């Protein structure tokens, strides 16, 4: 007897069985749910600005709705938006694109997956330096490719020797991300040149995720590999979007920019998937890109202040460490010294995930365990949260680490 409620597990795709849930979104979702129920949790999970988008964005969206603009748009996005995106990339990043090079999508994630789908055949390999954003390997798998995870060096920068060793005849592309989620590292000009030239020499397509390009701090400057090594532009893609810099995470607006032939295939894929990106968000994005940059800068300055607060705060906690984030809004905190310590609650710290669990269960601070990003002895903390919450979190973190170090000694380990 069959029922519509029963499922035969073996009938699901084996390929999709290999895809992990997004760790960031699932933890974030759980925490938001608990907060909605009234649980007092300091939420440092989300890579999500706690600000409102610029007023012009909200106004343009309301106007678009009132003017009846909630219709399909061209698959690649509205011409005016694509022209605006091209102009912004030209002015702010330094790559000359036209509308035909741009495809607007419902979020940077779709932009990356579609870019991968357009270039990968089954079994093609994509290099991913890690620690990296949790979604990259799954995106490569979704597009039929094989993610090849390559450990970064001790400065959390892609390691050229390790990349060289990981390259095979099936390697077709590399996913780069500066400023980095989860480490906050920003590539210097020199490093970007070395890396870009290596990619060019190997004939790799670069998918350069620069979603956080306008969020750099304390004098750090953003360098795109596609600008520092311009020859890469012929074969590489640039990814950006509205989510982080304009506080528009839920509006889902990302963009692909690349060679016209690659953009045409991405647009074709999109025409069969989402059809076209959300029209109201597109009108809002045009307004944001044209008139919202002053508010974007106000938000950046606020993140910069918070980055200092959190860097100094963590530097003052004996037992954990974190390089100063130069961009994005994450700290990737090293807890190696706490390995082997056991808390009074009974949680033993064997890795960064254990420590994140301890912080959540005992101190009600929600972060993301490092394994989601390929960092064994780390956890990621987002400082896209109000200053007061960050101060509360730092105080609790400090006392938790000091308690662990003084009374959490495991006889076999020195904490
Ligand atoms: N990119 C953000 C993060 O890493 C948002 C969640 C996601 O899509 O991963 O927190």
XYZ file of C-alpha atoms and ligand atoms in Angstrom:
425
model
C 0.000 0.000 0.000
C 1.420 3.379 -0.861
C 0.792 6.636 0.862
C 1.647 10.135 -0.292
C 3.278 10.694 3.084
C 5.679 7.801 2.905
C 8.960 8.156 1.100
C 11.244 5.563 -0.272
C 14.652 6.964 0.629
C 16.395 5.075 -2.143
C 14.283 6.953 -4.683
C 16.105 10.216 -4.018
C 19.023 11.283 -6.152
C 22.344 9.822 -5.090
C 24.025 12.966 -6.372
C 21.925 15.216 -4.149
C 22.619 12.896 -1.228
C 26.191 14.213 -1.378
C 25.069 17.812 -0.776
C 25.319 19.130 2.778
C 22.868 21.574 4.331
C 24.233 25.115 4.464
C 25.781 25.153 7.943
C 25.534 28.928 8.194
C 21.874 29.046 7.249
C 20.814 26.086 9.355
C 22.489 27.370 12.542
C 21.239 30.880 11.798
C 17.697 29.578 11.283
C 17.707 27.631 14.548
C 19.002 30.615 16.503
C 16.523 33.042 14.970
C 13.766 30.563 15.904
C 14.942 30.414 19.533
C 15.201 34.201 19.732
C 11.660 34.483 18.342
C 10.527 32.249 21.224
C 12.057 34.723 23.675
C 15.335 32.939 24.450
C 18.059 35.488 25.247
C 20.862 34.583 22.842
C 23.608 36.830 21.512
C 23.435 36.054 17.831
C 26.856 36.253 16.202
C 26.101 33.605 13.582
C 24.773 35.657 10.775
C 26.703 37.194 7.945
C 23.861 39.646 7.850
C 24.092 43.385 8.538
C 21.809 44.510 11.350
C 21.080 47.791 9.514
C 18.230 48.815 7.229
C 19.008 49.316 3.560
C 19.437 52.915 2.361
C 16.123 54.806 2.357
C 16.254 55.183 -1.445
C 16.203 51.381 -1.735
C 13.029 51.069 0.328
C 11.392 53.985 -1.496
C 12.204 52.545 -4.912
C 10.810 49.153 -3.932
C 7.555 50.675 -2.687
C 7.262 52.770 -5.827
C 7.926 49.735 -8.033
C 5.152 47.827 -6.293
C 2.739 50.759 -6.563
C 3.606 51.254 -10.229
C 2.807 47.610 -10.943
C 6.366 46.611 -11.778
C 6.093 43.154 -10.234
C 6.368 41.432 -13.603
C 8.946 39.202 -15.233
C 12.027 41.005 -16.437
C 14.560 39.848 -19.037
C 16.286 36.677 -17.812
C 19.625 38.401 -17.328
C 17.951 41.265 -15.443
C 16.714 44.735 -16.333
C 18.901 46.522 -18.858
C 19.090 49.600 -16.616
C 20.326 47.521 -13.693
C 22.890 45.685 -15.805
C 24.147 48.986 -17.164
C 24.321 50.390 -13.644
C 26.173 47.333 -12.320
C 28.653 47.578 -15.203
C 29.206 51.246 -14.457
C 29.723 50.613 -10.731
C 32.205 47.788 -11.381
C 34.029 50.096 -13.787
C 34.193 52.981 -11.331
C 34.776 51.110 -8.099
C 36.685 47.979 -9.109
C 38.265 49.046 -12.396
C 36.976 46.422 -14.851
C 35.264 47.638 -17.996
C 32.053 45.741 -18.585
C 28.906 46.434 -20.574
C 25.361 45.229 -19.954
C 26.024 42.141 -22.122
C 28.650 41.026 -19.591
C 26.305 41.162 -16.594
C 23.708 38.692 -15.328
C 21.694 39.679 -12.265
C 20.449 36.823 -10.096
C 18.488 36.172 -6.938
C 21.585 36.334 -4.739
C 25.299 35.812 -5.177
C 24.882 32.099 -4.472
C 22.884 31.563 -7.655
C 25.387 33.716 -9.554
C 28.210 31.394 -8.475
C 26.339 28.138 -9.075
C 25.225 29.224 -12.545
C 28.743 30.404 -13.393
C 29.989 26.927 -12.412
C 27.223 25.116 -14.289
C 28.206 27.003 -17.427
C 31.820 25.800 -17.377
C 31.879 22.378 -15.685
C 31.496 18.960 -17.185
C 31.057 15.980 -14.877
C 34.295 15.305 -13.041
C 35.921 18.663 -13.766
C 37.830 19.926 -10.755
C 37.634 23.304 -9.049
C 40.277 24.434 -6.568
C 38.968 25.939 -3.333
C 41.533 27.369 -0.895
C 40.261 26.816 2.650
C 39.224 28.038 5.214
C 36.473 29.046 2.832
C 32.797 29.854 2.810
C 30.842 26.749 3.645
C 28.831 26.765 0.393
C 31.653 26.652 -2.160
C 32.269 22.880 -2.219
C 28.541 22.133 -2.325
C 28.078 24.600 -5.184
C 30.763 22.844 -7.206
C 29.099 19.474 -6.548
C 25.694 20.884 -7.503
C 27.191 21.947 -10.819
C 28.555 18.436 -11.432
C 32.161 19.221 -10.585
C 34.605 17.974 -7.986
C 35.686 20.431 -5.291
C 39.381 20.147 -4.498
C 40.004 21.673 -1.091
C 43.484 23.168 -0.716
C 44.718 24.319 2.658
C 45.707 27.979 3.011
C 49.049 28.960 4.542
C 49.537 30.068 8.140
C 48.371 33.578 7.207
C 45.121 32.137 5.864
C 46.145 33.037 2.311
C 45.882 30.629 -0.633
C 49.120 28.647 -0.700
C 50.654 28.635 -4.176
C 52.753 25.496 -3.611
C 49.773 23.589 -2.288
C 47.636 24.825 -5.194
C 50.318 23.759 -7.664
C 50.352 20.254 -6.166
C 46.557 20.041 -6.249
C 46.273 20.922 -9.946
C 45.519 18.032 -12.313
C 44.566 17.844 -15.964
C 40.926 17.992 -14.829
C 41.361 21.312 -13.004
C 39.418 24.003 -14.826
C 38.785 26.745 -12.294
C 39.582 28.234 -8.923
C 37.218 29.968 -6.498
C 38.792 33.004 -4.857
C 37.287 35.223 -2.179
C 38.627 38.545 -1.001
C 37.729 39.980 1.510
C 37.299 36.503 2.911
C 34.378 34.853 4.605
C 35.212 33.410 7.193
C 38.671 34.874 7.940
C 38.321 38.589 7.132
C 41.629 38.379 5.243
C 42.069 40.828 2.347
C 44.591 39.986 -0.402
C 47.385 42.548 -0.754
C 48.249 43.863 -4.217
C 51.485 41.852 -4.351
C 49.843 38.658 -3.259
C 46.957 39.182 -5.688
C 49.488 39.580 -8.508
C 51.352 36.380 -7.609
C 48.143 34.414 -7.294
C 46.565 35.910 -10.428
C 49.668 35.257 -12.500
C 49.777 31.678 -11.307
C 46.096 31.195 -12.287
C 46.817 32.705 -15.694
C 49.876 30.510 -16.238
C 47.857 27.404 -15.329
C 45.053 28.422 -17.695
C 42.479 28.364 -14.907
C 39.261 30.291 -14.958
C 38.976 32.401 -11.832
C 35.609 32.852 -10.181
C 36.370 35.823 -7.991
C 33.794 36.242 -5.247
C 34.110 39.877 -4.204
C 30.816 40.142 -2.375
C 32.504 42.081 0.465
C 34.610 44.352 -1.790
C 33.304 47.597 -0.324
C 33.787 46.392 3.260
C 37.473 46.877 4.073
C 38.804 48.490 7.225
C 41.630 50.442 8.767
C 43.329 51.343 5.512
C 43.152 47.880 3.910
C 42.468 48.207 0.201
C 40.551 45.788 -1.956
C 42.373 44.351 -4.992
C 40.571 42.245 -7.548
C 42.698 39.536 -9.220
C 40.910 40.510 -12.453
C 42.248 44.056 -12.176
C 45.744 43.285 -10.944
C 46.163 40.677 -13.712
C 43.845 42.077 -16.411
C 44.472 39.188 -18.861
C 42.338 37.094 -16.534
C 39.266 39.085 -17.554
C 39.027 37.159 -20.839
C 38.285 33.906 -19.061
C 37.229 34.816 -15.530
C 34.139 35.900 -13.665
C 33.536 38.555 -11.038
C 30.793 38.018 -8.458
C 29.191 40.750 -6.356
C 25.840 41.729 -4.951
C 23.714 43.926 -2.743
C 23.386 41.712 0.364
C 26.331 42.711 2.489
C 27.263 46.244 1.468
C 23.698 47.584 1.182
C 22.220 45.473 4.029
C 19.893 43.742 1.559
C 20.394 40.075 2.457
C 16.762 39.058 2.097
C 16.259 40.994 -1.133
C 18.412 38.381 -2.874
C 20.356 40.373 -5.454
C 23.667 39.100 -6.781
C 25.511 39.632 -10.007
C 27.785 37.739 -12.341
C 30.124 39.759 -14.544
C 32.310 38.096 -17.132
C 33.045 37.494 -20.793
C 29.915 37.928 -22.958
C 29.881 34.280 -24.099
C 29.988 33.041 -20.486
C 27.322 35.589 -19.466
C 25.058 34.401 -22.294
C 25.198 30.800 -21.043
C 24.603 31.916 -17.449
C 21.547 33.883 -18.648
C 20.297 30.847 -20.567
C 20.638 28.632 -17.484
C 18.818 31.259 -15.444
C 16.025 31.490 -18.003
C 15.300 27.824 -17.256
C 15.727 28.041 -13.484
C 14.410 31.178 -11.803
C 13.287 32.666 -15.135
C 14.261 36.145 -14.142
C 15.444 37.770 -10.928
C 12.980 39.403 -8.522
C 11.768 42.540 -10.293
C 11.066 44.700 -7.226
C 14.519 44.009 -5.805
C 16.006 44.993 -9.154
C 14.345 48.421 -9.128
C 15.455 48.841 -5.513
C 19.024 47.864 -6.435
C 19.204 50.445 -9.223
C 18.274 53.101 -6.653
C 20.760 51.749 -4.106
C 23.662 51.629 -6.549
C 22.923 55.113 -7.885
C 21.929 56.938 -4.713
C 22.726 54.784 -1.686
C 26.503 54.920 -1.501
C 26.654 57.508 1.304
C 24.562 55.236 3.532
C 26.679 52.279 2.468
C 29.741 54.175 3.678
C 28.049 54.979 7.013
C 27.467 51.249 7.533
C 31.070 50.452 6.570
C 32.361 52.917 9.147
C 30.213 51.266 11.782
C 31.610 47.830 10.861
C 35.096 49.283 11.011
C 34.453 50.476 14.574
C 33.137 47.062 15.513
C 36.092 45.310 13.901
C 38.398 47.273 16.219
C 36.244 46.582 19.246
C 36.243 42.860 18.597
C 39.938 42.671 17.645
C 41.053 44.474 20.786
C 38.572 42.488 22.871
C 39.861 39.136 21.614
C 43.506 40.209 21.845
C 42.854 40.854 25.547
C 41.616 37.321 26.123
C 44.528 35.084 27.024
C 44.040 31.674 25.389
C 42.336 32.515 22.087
C 43.544 34.530 19.117
C 42.349 36.005 15.897
C 44.131 38.047 13.236
C 42.625 41.493 12.837
C 39.908 41.261 10.178
C 40.745 43.621 7.319
C 37.429 43.171 5.588
C 33.994 41.451 5.563
C 32.546 41.163 9.082
C 33.915 37.976 10.556
C 36.566 36.916 13.050
C 37.884 33.405 12.681
C 39.015 32.682 16.200
C 41.719 30.106 16.984
C 41.003 28.111 20.139
C 43.882 25.591 19.836
C 45.087 26.344 23.356
C 41.769 25.187 24.807
C 41.920 21.729 23.254
C 41.611 19.120 25.968
C 39.905 21.398 28.502
C 36.625 20.251 30.015
C 33.971 22.683 31.191
C 31.960 22.163 34.391
C 28.965 21.437 32.123
C 30.842 18.330 30.945
C 31.702 19.571 27.460
C 35.283 18.708 26.492
C 36.874 20.906 23.870
C 38.235 18.674 21.112
C 37.812 21.239 18.345
C 36.259 24.589 17.436
C 32.812 23.066 17.050
C 32.878 21.884 20.677
C 33.815 25.354 21.794
C 30.993 26.906 19.723
C 28.593 24.386 21.322
C 29.842 25.314 24.783
C 29.379 29.015 24.052
C 25.838 28.387 22.895
C 24.746 25.982 25.615
C 26.380 27.652 28.582
C 26.875 31.306 27.640
C 24.049 31.693 25.134
C 26.374 33.097 22.503
C 25.649 31.727 19.042
C 28.570 31.459 16.610
C 29.458 28.952 13.882
C 31.885 26.099 14.529
C 34.975 26.193 12.320
C 34.427 22.826 10.618
C 31.779 24.441 8.387
C 34.612 26.421 6.817
C 37.375 23.846 7.032
C 38.885 25.221 10.239
C 39.376 22.474 12.795
C 40.332 24.518 15.864
C 38.350 27.663 15.091
C 34.954 29.209 15.396
C 33.520 32.067 13.331
C 32.010 35.071 14.958
C 30.132 37.688 12.942
C 30.437 41.280 14.068
C 27.457 42.326 12.004
C 25.727 42.750 15.356
C 25.094 45.772 17.599
C 28.070 47.032 19.630
C 26.308 46.325 22.937
C 25.824 42.701 21.958
C 29.475 42.441 20.958
C 30.552 43.883 24.310
C 28.324 41.438 26.186
C 29.703 38.572 24.112
C 33.319 39.597 24.732
C 32.792 39.730 28.500
C 31.226 36.266 28.555
C 33.847 34.868 26.186
C 36.638 36.210 28.351
C 35.284 34.640 31.482
C 34.547 31.312 29.739
C 38.096 31.057 28.375
C 39.656 31.993 31.682
C 37.491 29.453 33.548
C 38.460 26.773 31.075
C 42.144 27.577 31.393
C 42.169 27.704 35.182
C 39.821 24.939 36.181
C 39.158 22.985 33.014
C 42.415 21.095 32.900
C 42.259 17.606 31.588
C 44.920 15.498 33.274
C 46.319 14.439 29.913
C 46.518 17.951 28.486
C 47.753 21.322 29.446
C 45.008 23.816 28.844
N 27.061 34.348 3.618
C 26.504 34.536 4.899
C 27.289 33.783 5.958
O 28.265 33.145 5.668
C 25.011 34.260 4.890
C 24.568 32.865 4.987
C 24.962 32.012 3.829
O 24.308 32.064 2.791
O 25.943 31.310 4.016
O 26.937 33.876 7.097
